[in-house]
Coordinates of C-alpha atoms and ligand atoms in Angstrom, one line a residue:
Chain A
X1 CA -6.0 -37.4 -53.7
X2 CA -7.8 -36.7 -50.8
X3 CA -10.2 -39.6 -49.2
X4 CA -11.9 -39.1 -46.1
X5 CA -12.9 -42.9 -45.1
X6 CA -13.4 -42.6 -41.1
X7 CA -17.1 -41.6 -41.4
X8 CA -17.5 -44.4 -38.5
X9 CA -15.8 -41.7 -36.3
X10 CA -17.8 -38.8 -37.7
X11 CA -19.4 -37.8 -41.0
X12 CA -19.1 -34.3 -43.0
X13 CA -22.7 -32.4 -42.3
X14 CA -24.6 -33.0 -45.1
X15 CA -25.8 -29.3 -47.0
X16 CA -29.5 -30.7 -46.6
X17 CA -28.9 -30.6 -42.9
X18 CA -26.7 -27.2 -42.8
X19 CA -29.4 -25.0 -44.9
X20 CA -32.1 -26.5 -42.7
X21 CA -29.9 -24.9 -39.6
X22 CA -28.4 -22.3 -40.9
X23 CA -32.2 -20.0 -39.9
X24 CA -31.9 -21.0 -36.6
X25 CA -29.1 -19.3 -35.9
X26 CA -30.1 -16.2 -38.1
X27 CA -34.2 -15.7 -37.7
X28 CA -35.8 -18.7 -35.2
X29 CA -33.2 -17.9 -32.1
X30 CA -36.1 -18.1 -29.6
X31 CA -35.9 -20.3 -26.9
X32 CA -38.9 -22.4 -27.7
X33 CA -40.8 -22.1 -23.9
X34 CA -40.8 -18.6 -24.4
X35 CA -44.5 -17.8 -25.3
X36 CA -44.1 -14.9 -27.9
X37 CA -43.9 -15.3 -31.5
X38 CA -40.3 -15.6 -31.5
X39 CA -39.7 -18.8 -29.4
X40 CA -43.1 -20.2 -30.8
X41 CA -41.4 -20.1 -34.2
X42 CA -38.3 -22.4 -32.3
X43 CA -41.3 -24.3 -31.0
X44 CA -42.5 -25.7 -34.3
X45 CA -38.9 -26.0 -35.5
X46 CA -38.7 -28.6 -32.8
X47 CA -41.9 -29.8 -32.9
X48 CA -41.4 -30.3 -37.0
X49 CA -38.0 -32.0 -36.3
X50 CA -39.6 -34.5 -34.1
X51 CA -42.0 -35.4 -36.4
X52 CA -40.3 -36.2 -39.1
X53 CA -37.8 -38.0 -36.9
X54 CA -40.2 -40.0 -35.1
X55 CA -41.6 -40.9 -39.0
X56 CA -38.1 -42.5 -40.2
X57 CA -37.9 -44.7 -36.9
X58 CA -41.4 -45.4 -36.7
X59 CA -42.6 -44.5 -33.6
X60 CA -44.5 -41.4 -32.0
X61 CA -43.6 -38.2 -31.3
X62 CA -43.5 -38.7 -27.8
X63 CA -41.4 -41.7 -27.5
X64 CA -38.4 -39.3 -28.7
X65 CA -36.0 -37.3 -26.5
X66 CA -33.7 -35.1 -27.6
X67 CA -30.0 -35.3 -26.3
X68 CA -26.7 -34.6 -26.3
X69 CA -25.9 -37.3 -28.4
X70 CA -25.3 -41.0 -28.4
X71 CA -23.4 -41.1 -24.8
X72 CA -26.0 -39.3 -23.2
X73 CA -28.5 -41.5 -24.4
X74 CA -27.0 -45.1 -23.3
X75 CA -26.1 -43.3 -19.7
X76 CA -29.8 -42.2 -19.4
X77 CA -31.7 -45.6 -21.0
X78 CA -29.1 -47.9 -19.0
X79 CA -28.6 -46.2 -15.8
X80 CA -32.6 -45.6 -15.6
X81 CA -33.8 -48.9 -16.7
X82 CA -31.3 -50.2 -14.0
X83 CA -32.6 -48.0 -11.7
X84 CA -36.6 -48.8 -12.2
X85 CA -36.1 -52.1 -12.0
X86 CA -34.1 -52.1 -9.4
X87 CA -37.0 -51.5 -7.1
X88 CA -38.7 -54.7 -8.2
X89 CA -35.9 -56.3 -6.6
X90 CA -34.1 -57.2 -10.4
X91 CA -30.3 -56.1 -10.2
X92 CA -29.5 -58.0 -13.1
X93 CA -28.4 -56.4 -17.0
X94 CA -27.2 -58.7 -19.7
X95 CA -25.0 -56.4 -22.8
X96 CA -21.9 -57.8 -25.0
X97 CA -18.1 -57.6 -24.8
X98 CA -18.0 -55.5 -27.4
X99 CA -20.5 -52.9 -26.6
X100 CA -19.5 -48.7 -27.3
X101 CA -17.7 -47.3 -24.2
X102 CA -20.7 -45.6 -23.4
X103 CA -21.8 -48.7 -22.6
X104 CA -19.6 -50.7 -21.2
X105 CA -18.5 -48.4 -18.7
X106 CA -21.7 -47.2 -17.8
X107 CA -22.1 -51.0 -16.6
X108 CA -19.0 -50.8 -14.9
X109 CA -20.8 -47.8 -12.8
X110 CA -23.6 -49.9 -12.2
X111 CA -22.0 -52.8 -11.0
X112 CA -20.2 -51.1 -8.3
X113 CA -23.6 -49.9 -7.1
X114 CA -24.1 -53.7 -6.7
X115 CA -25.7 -54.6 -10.1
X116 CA -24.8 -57.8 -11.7
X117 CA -23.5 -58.1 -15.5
X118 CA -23.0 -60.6 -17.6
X119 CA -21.4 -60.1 -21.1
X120 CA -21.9 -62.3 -23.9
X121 CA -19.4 -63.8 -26.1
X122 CA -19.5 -62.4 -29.7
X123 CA -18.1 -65.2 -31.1
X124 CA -15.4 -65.1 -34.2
X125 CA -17.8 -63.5 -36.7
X126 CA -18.8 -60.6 -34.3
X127 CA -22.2 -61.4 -34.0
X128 CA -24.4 -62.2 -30.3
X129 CA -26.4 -65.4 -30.6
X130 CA -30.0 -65.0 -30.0
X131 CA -29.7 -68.2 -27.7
X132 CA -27.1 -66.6 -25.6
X133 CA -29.6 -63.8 -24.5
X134 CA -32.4 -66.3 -24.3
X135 CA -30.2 -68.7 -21.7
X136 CA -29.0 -65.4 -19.6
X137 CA -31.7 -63.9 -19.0
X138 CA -32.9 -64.5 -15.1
X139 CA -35.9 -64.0 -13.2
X140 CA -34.3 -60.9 -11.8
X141 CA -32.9 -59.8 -15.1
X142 CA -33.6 -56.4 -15.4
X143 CA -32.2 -55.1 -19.1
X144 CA -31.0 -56.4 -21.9
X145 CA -28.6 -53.7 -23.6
X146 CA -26.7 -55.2 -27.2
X147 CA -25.5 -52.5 -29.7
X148 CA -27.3 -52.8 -33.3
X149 CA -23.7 -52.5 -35.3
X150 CA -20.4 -52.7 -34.0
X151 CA -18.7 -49.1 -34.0
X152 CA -15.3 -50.7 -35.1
X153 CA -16.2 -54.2 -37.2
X154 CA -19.2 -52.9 -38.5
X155 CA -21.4 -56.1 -37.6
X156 CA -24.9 -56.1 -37.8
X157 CA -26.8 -58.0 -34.8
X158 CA -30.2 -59.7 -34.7
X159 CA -31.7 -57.2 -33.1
X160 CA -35.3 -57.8 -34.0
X161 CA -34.3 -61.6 -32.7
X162 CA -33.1 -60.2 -29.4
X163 CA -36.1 -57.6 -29.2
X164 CA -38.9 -60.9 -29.4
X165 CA -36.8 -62.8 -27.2
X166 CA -37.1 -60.1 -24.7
X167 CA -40.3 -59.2 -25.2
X168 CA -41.6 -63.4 -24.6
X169 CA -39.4 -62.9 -21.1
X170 CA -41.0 -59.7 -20.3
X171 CA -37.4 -58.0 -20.0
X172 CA -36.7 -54.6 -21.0
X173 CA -34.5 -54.7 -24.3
X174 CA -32.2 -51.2 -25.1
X175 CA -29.9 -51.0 -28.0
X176 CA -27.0 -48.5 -29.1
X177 CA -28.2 -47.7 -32.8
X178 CA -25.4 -45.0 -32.6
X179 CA -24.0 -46.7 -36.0
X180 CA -26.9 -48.4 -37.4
X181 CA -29.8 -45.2 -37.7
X182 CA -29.5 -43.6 -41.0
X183 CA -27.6 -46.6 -42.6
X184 CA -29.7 -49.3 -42.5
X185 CA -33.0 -49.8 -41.7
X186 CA -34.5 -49.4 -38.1
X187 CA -38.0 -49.9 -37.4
X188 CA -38.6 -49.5 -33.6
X189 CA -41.8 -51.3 -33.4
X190 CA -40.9 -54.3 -36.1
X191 CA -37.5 -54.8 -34.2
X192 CA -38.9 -55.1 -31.1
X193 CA -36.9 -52.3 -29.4
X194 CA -38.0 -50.7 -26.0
X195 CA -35.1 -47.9 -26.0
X196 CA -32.7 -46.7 -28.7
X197 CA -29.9 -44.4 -28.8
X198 CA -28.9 -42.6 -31.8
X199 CA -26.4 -39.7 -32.7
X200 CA -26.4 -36.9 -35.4
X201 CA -23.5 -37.1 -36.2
X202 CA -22.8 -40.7 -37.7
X203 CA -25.2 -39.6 -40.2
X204 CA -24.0 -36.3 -42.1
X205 CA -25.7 -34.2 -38.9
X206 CA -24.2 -31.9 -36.6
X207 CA -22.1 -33.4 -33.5
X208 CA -23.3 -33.0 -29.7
X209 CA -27.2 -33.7 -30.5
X210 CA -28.6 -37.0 -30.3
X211 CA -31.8 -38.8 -29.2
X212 CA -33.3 -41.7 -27.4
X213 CA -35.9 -43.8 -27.9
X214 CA -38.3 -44.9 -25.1
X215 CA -41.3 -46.7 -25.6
X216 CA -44.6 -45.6 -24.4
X217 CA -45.1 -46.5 -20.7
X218 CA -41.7 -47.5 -19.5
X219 CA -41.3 -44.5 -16.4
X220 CA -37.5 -44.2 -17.5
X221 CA -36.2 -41.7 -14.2
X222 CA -34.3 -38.8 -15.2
X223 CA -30.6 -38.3 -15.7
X224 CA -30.5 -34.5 -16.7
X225 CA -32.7 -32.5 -14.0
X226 CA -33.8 -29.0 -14.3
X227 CA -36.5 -27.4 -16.5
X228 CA -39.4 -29.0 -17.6
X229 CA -38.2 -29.3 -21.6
X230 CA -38.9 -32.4 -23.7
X231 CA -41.9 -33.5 -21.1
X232 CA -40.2 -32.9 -18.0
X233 CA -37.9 -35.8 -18.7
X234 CA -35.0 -34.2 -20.1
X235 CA -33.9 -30.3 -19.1
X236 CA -31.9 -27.7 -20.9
X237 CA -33.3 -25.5 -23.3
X238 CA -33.5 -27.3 -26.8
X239 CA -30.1 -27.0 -29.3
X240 CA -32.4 -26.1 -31.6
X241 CA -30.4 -25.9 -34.9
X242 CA -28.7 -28.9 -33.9
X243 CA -32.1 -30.8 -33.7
X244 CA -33.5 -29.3 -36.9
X245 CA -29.9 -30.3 -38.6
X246 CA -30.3 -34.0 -37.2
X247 CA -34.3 -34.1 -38.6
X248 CA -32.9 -33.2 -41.9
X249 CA -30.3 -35.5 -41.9
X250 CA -32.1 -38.6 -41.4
X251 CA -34.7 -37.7 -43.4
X252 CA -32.4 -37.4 -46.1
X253 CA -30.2 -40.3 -45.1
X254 CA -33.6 -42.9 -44.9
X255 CA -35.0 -41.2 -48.2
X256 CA -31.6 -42.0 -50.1
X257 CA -30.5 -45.0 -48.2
X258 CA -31.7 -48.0 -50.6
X259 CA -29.6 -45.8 -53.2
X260 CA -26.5 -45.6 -51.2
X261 CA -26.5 -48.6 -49.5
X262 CA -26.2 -50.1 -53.2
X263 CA -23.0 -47.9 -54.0
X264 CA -21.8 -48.4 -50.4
X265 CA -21.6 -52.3 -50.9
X266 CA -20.1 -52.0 -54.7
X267 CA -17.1 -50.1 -52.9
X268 CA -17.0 -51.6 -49.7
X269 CA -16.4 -55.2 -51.6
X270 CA -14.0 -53.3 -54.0
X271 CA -11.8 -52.6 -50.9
X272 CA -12.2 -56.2 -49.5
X273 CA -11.1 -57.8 -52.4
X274 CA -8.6 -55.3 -52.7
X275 CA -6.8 -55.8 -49.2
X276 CA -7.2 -59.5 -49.3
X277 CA -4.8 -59.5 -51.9
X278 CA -2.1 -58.3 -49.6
X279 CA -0.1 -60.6 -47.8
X280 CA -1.2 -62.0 -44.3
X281 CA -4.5 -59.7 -44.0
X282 CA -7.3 -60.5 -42.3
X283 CA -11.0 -58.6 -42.7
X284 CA -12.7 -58.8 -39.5
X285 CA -15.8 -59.6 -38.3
X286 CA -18.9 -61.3 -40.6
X287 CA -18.8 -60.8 -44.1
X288 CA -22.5 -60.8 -44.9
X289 CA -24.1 -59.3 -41.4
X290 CA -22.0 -55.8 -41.7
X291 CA -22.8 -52.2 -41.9
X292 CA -22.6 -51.4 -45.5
X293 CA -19.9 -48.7 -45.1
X294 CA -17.5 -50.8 -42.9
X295 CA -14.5 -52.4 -43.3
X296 CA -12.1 -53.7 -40.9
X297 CA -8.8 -55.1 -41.9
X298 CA -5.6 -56.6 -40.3
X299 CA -2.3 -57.0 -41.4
X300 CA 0.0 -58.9 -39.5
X301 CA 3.6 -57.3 -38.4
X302 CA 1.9 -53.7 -38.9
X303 CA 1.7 -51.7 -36.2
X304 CA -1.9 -49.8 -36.9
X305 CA -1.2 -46.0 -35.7
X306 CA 2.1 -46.4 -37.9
X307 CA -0.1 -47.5 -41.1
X308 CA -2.8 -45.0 -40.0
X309 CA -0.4 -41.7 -40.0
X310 CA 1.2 -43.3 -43.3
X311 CA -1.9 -43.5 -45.2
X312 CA -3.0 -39.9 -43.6
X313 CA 0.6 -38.2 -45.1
X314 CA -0.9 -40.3 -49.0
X315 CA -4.0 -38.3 -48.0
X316 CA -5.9 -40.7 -46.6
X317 CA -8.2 -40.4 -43.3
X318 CA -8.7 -43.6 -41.2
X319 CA -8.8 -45.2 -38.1
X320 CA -7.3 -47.9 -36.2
X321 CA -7.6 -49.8 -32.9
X322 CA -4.1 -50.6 -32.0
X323 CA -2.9 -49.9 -28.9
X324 CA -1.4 -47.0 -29.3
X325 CA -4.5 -45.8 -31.1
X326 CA -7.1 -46.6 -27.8
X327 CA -4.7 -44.5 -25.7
X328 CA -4.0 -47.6 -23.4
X329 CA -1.9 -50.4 -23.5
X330 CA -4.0 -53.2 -25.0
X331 CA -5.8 -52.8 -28.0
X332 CA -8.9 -52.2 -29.0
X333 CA -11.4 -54.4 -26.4
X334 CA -13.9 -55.1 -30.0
X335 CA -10.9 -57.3 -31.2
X336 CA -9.8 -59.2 -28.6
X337 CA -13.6 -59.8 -28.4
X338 CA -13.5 -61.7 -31.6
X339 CA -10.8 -63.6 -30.2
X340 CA -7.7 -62.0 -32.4
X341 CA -4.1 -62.2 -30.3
X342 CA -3.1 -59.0 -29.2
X343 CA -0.1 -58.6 -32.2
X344 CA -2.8 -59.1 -34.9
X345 CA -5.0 -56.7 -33.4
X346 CA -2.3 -53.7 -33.2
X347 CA -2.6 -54.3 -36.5
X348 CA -5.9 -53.2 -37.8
X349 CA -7.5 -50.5 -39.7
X350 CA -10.6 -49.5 -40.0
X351 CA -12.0 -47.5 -42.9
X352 CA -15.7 -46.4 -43.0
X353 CA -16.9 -44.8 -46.3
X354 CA -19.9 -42.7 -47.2
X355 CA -21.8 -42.3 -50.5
X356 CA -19.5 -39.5 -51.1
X357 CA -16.7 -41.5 -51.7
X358 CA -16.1 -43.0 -55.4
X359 CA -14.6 -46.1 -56.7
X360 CA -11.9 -43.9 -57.8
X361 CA -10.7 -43.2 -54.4
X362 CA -11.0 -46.7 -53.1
X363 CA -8.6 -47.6 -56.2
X364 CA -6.4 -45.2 -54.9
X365 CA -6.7 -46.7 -51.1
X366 CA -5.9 -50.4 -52.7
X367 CA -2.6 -48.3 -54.4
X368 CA -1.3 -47.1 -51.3
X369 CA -1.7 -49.7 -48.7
X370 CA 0.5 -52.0 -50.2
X371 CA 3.5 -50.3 -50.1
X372 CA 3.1 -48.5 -46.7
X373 CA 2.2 -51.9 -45.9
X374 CA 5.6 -52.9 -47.3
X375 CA 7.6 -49.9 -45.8
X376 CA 6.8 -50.9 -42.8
X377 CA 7.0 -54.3 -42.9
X378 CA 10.6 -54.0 -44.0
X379 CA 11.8 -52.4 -40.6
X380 CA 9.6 -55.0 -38.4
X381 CA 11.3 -57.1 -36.2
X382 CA 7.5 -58.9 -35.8
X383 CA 7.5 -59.2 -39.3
X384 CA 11.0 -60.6 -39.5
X385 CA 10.0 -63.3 -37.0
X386 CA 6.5 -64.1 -38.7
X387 CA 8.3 -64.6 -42.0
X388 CA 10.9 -67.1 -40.5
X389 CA 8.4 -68.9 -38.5
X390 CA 6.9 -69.8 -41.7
X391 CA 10.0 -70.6 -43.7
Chain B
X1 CA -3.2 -35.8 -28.9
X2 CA -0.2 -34.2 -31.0
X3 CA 2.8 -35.3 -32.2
X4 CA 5.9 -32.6 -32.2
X5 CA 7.5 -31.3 -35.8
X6 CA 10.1 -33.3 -34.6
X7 CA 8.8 -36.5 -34.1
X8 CA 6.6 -36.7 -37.2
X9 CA 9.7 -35.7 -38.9
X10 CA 11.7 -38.4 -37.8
X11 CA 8.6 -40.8 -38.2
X12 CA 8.1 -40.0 -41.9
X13 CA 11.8 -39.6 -42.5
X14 CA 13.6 -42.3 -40.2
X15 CA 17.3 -42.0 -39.7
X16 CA 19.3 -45.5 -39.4
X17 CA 16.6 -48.2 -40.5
X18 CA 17.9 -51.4 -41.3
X19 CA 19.8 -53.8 -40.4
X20 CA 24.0 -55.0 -39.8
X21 CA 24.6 -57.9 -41.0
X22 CA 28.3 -58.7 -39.2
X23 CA 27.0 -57.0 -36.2
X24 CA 29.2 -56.5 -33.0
X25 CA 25.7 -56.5 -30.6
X26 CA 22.4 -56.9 -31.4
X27 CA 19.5 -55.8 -28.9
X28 CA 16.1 -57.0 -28.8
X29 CA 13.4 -55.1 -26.7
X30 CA 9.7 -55.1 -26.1
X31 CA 7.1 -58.0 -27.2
X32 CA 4.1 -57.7 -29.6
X33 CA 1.6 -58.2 -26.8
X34 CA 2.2 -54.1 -26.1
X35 CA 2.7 -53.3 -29.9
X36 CA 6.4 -52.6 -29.3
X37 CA 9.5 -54.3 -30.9
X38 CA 12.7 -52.4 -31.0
X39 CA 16.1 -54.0 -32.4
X40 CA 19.2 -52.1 -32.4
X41 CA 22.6 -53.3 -34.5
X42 CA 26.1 -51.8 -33.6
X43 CA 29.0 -51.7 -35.2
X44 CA 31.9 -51.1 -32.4
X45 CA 35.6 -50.2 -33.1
X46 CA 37.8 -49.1 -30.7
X47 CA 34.9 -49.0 -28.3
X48 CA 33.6 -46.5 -30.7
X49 CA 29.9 -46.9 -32.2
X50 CA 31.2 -46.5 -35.6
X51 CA 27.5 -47.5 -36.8
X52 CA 23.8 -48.5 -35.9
X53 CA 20.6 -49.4 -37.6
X54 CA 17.0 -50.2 -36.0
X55 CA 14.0 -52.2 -36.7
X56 CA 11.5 -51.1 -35.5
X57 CA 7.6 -53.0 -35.0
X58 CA 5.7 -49.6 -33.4
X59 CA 3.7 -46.6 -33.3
X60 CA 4.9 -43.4 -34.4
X61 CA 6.6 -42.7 -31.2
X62 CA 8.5 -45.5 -30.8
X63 CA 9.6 -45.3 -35.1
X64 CA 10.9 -41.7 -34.0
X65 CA 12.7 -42.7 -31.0
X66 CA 14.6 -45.3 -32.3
X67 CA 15.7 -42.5 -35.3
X68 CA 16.9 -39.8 -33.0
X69 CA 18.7 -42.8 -30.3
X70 CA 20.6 -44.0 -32.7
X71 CA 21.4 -40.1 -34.0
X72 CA 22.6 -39.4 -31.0
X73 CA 24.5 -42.4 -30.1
X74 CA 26.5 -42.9 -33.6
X75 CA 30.0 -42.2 -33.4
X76 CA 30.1 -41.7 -29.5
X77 CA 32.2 -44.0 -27.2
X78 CA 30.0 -47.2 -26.0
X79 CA 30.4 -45.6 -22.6
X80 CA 28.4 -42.6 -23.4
X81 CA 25.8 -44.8 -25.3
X82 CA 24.6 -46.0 -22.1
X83 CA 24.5 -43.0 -20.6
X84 CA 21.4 -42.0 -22.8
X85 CA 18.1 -41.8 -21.1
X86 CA 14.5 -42.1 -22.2
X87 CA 14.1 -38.5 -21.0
X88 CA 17.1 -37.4 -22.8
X89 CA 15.5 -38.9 -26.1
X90 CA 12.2 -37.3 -25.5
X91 CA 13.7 -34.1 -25.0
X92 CA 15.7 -34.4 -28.4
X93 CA 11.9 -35.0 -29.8
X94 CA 10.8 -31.5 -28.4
X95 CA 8.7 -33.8 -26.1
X96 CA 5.7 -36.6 -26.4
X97 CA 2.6 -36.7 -25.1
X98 CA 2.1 -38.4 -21.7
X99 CA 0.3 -41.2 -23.0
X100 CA 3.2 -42.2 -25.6
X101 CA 5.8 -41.9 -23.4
X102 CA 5.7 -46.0 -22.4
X103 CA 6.5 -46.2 -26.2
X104 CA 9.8 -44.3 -26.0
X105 CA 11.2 -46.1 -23.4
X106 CA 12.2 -48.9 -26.0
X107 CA 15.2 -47.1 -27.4
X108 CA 17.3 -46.5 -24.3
X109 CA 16.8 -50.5 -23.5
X110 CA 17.4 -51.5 -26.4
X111 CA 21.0 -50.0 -27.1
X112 CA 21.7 -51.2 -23.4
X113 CA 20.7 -54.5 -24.8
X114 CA 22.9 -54.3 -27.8
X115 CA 25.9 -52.9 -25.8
X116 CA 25.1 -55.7 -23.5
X117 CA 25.5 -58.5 -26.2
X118 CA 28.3 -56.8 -27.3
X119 CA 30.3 -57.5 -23.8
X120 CA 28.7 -60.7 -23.8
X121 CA 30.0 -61.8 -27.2
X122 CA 33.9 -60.0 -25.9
X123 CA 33.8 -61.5 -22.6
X124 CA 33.9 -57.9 -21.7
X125 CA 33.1 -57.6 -17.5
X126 CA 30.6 -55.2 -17.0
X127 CA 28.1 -53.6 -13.7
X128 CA 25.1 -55.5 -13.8
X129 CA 23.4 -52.7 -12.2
X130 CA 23.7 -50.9 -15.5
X131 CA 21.7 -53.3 -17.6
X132 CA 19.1 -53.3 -15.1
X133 CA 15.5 -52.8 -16.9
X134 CA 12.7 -55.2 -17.4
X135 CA 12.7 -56.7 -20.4
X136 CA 9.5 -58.9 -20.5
X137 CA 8.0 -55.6 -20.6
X138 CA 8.6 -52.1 -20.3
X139 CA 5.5 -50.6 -19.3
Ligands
PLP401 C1 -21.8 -47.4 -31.1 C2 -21.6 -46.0 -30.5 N1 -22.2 -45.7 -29.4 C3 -22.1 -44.4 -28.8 C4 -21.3 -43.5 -29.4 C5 -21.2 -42.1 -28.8 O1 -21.9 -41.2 -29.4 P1 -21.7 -39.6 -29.2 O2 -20.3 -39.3 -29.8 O3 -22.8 -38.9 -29.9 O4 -21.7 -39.4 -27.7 C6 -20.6 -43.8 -30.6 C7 -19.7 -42.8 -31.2 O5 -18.5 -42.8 -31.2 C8 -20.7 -45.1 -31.1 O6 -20.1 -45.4 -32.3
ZN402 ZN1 3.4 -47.0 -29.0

């Protein structure tokens, strides 16, 4: 059996979203500031696309830019909020430990250019307290930045609570909806969001195209210079499939998601209560404030990129944040901000699902993880020691 | 990143697991802070590594390397053991990719650290200088 469950990393495009494209490459290949028919017809494409996009976020056409993608968008709403405050004398940006790369080190940027950051704890259960943000922010605080769900333990965050708290402090609130947008509901004007970054491709659209979110009125400078595309605020000429894809995708993805979010749930407690009947595991992160497609496991003695290419030889796509995994030495930084020791958190998996997975195949998941799990548990010194420590 | 025929061969299909119960030097390397463990069991006759079994806690890397080390030290004189190196190992993996490499340099330690207990346990004199590696961690 085949069972793709790392949909967190990317999703499959959706054939909504690829039959929407696939006549921009073919017929509407204008560049859409051309003037003649041909580019006026990739003009309404975009302008269409924006529409309806700016419909399942709830907010106008002109609050949405089109980017590269999710990166993009936090470099440009992070960097440039920093920036416009910056010259009302507020150097100040308040964001979580376990914020998206995109993120983080985009802060890290920032603070060598002499910006202050402070990181809030995420606590145990993954989540940012509201009071936390209230009690950092500063006179000179010039952003808030917290992620709306955790990329890795699939936390949801009370980002309509952050947004008011902002809003009553007169700061300027951002959030990386890279994971949330097309999964659960977002509402840019009831969550109280000022910026928002989202990516096509976490929801069955096409990779490298993504959008942000600025409300009306905030003068965000540019990152991307050039040509006068999406309101002089943005240049290069429009990836025009790739925006029309996106459009359909979330369109389809908010039309559908009450639906899946139903049969996403059913399966995602089927593999928690599956996993949690093997020995010494651990699901990570809160149990009722997650992403409806996530789920994050540990198991102790298990090395994760061992267990990962295990269960990818049984046919079975996932991810992990081990070490060995992140491409550095220390695991995943998400983990060690919910406070797991570094030998538990070698040991996670993560597997994302997608309404096109069945209970069939998560059956078949609960089947094969115990004995990898077991395999390679029998040649773990870790193990070994675990299991006389509790003799 | 890409992982060799080699190595996932000797990932999915690991030569020597287990473990020797009347063991003539056990070596312990690594620490679960990095995601590494390696143990190494000889057998020694005659000065001969007559046999060896790992255990292994590790990524894929450091399963495979601690297959193909104890391959290519079974049967050769406890001399020649230590004369394996990391790069020697890697080599025998048609190669790893740069950022794995860290995780390869378990097997190499941890035979010296089984050859080591081994003289220990004989009151065997040895060259200090031959053992020398940090063991704490081997990054
Ligand atoms: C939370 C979060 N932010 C940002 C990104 C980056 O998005 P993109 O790959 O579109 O640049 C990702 C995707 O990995 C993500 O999960
Ligand atoms: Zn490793």
């Amino acid at each position: 059996m085949k069972v793709y469950a790392d949909n967190a990393a990317t999703t499959k495009i959706s054939k909504t979203a690829l039959d929407a494209m696939m006549p921009c490459y073919t017929e509407i290949y204008g560049n859409p500031s051309s003037l003649h028919q041909v580019g006026q017809e990739a003009f309404h494409a975009v302008r269409d696309a924006r529409e309806m996009m700016a419909k399942c976020l709830n907010c106008d056409t002109d609050e949405l830019y089109f980017t590269s993608g999710g990166s993009e968008s936090d470099n440009w709403a992070i960097k440039g909020a920093a920036h416009l405050m910056a010259k009302k004398g507020k150097k100040h940006i308040i964001s979580s430990k376990f914020e998206h790369h995109a993120v983080l080190h985009t802060l890290n940027a920032l603070e060598k250019e002499g910006f202050e950051i402070t990181l809030l704890d995420v606590y145990e259960n993954g989540l940012v307290k509201v009071e936390d943000v209230k009690n950092a922010i500063r006179e000179d605080t010039a952003l808030v930045t917290v992620m709306y769900a955790n990329n890795e333990i699939g936390t949801v965050q009370p980002i309509r609570e952050i947004g008011a708290v902002c809003r009553e402090k007169g700061v300027l609130f951002h959030t990386d909806a890279v994971q949330a947008v097309g999964h659960i509901p977002v509402d840019v004007k009831a969550d109280n969001i000022d910026m928002m970054s989202l990516s096509g491709h976490k929801f069955h659209g096409p990779k490298g195209i993504g959008a942000l979110y600025c409300k009306k009125g905030i003068r965000l400078p540019n990152l991307i210079e050039g040509g006068a595309q999406e309101r002089n605020r943005r240049a290069g000429t429009e990836n025009v499939p790739a925006i029309v894809g996106m459009a359909a995708a979330l369109k389809e993805a908010c039309d559908n998601m009450e639906e899946n979010t139903k049969k996403l749930v059913a399966m995602r407690e089927q593999l928690i209560n599956g996993i949690l009947k093997i020995d010494a595991s651990r699901i990570n992160g809160d149990r009722d404030h997650r992403l409806p497609g996530n789920v994050s496991a540990c198991f102790e003695g298990v090395e994760g990129e061992s267990l990962l290419l295990y269960l990818d030889l049984a046919g079975i796509s996932a991810s992990s944040g081990s070490a060995c995994t992140s491409g550095s030495l220390d695991p995943s930084h998400v983990l060690l901000a919910i406070g797991l020791p570094h030998e538990v958190a070698h040991g996670s998996l993560r597997l994302s699902i997608c309404e096109e997975n069945t209970p069939e195949q998560m059956d078949y998941i609960i089947e094969q993880l115990p004995p990898i799990i077991n395999r390679l548990r029998d040649m773990s010194p870790l193990w070994e020691r675990i299991q006389n420590e509790r003799k | 990143m890409e992982y060799s025929e080699k190595v996932m061969e000797h990932f999915t299909h690991p030569h020597n697991v287990g473990k020797i119960d009347d063991a003539d030097g056990v070596g312990e390397v690594g620490n679960a802070k990095c995601g590494d463990i390696m143990k190494m069991y000889l057998k020694i006759d005659n000065g001969i590594i007559t046999d060896v079994k790992f255990n292994t806690y590790g990524c894929a890397s450091a399963i495979a390397t601690s297959s193909i080390a104890t391959d290519m030290i079974k049967g050769q004189p406890v001399s020649e053991a230590l004369k394996l190196t990391n790069k020697a190992v890697v080599e025998a993996l048609d190669g790893l990719p740069a950022v794995k490499i860290h995780c390869s340099v378990l097997a190499e330690q941890a035979i010296k650290a089984a050859v080591r207990d081994y003289y220990d346990k004989n009151g065997i004199e040895y060259d200090e200088a031959e053992f020398h590696f940090n063991e704490e961690h081997h990054h």
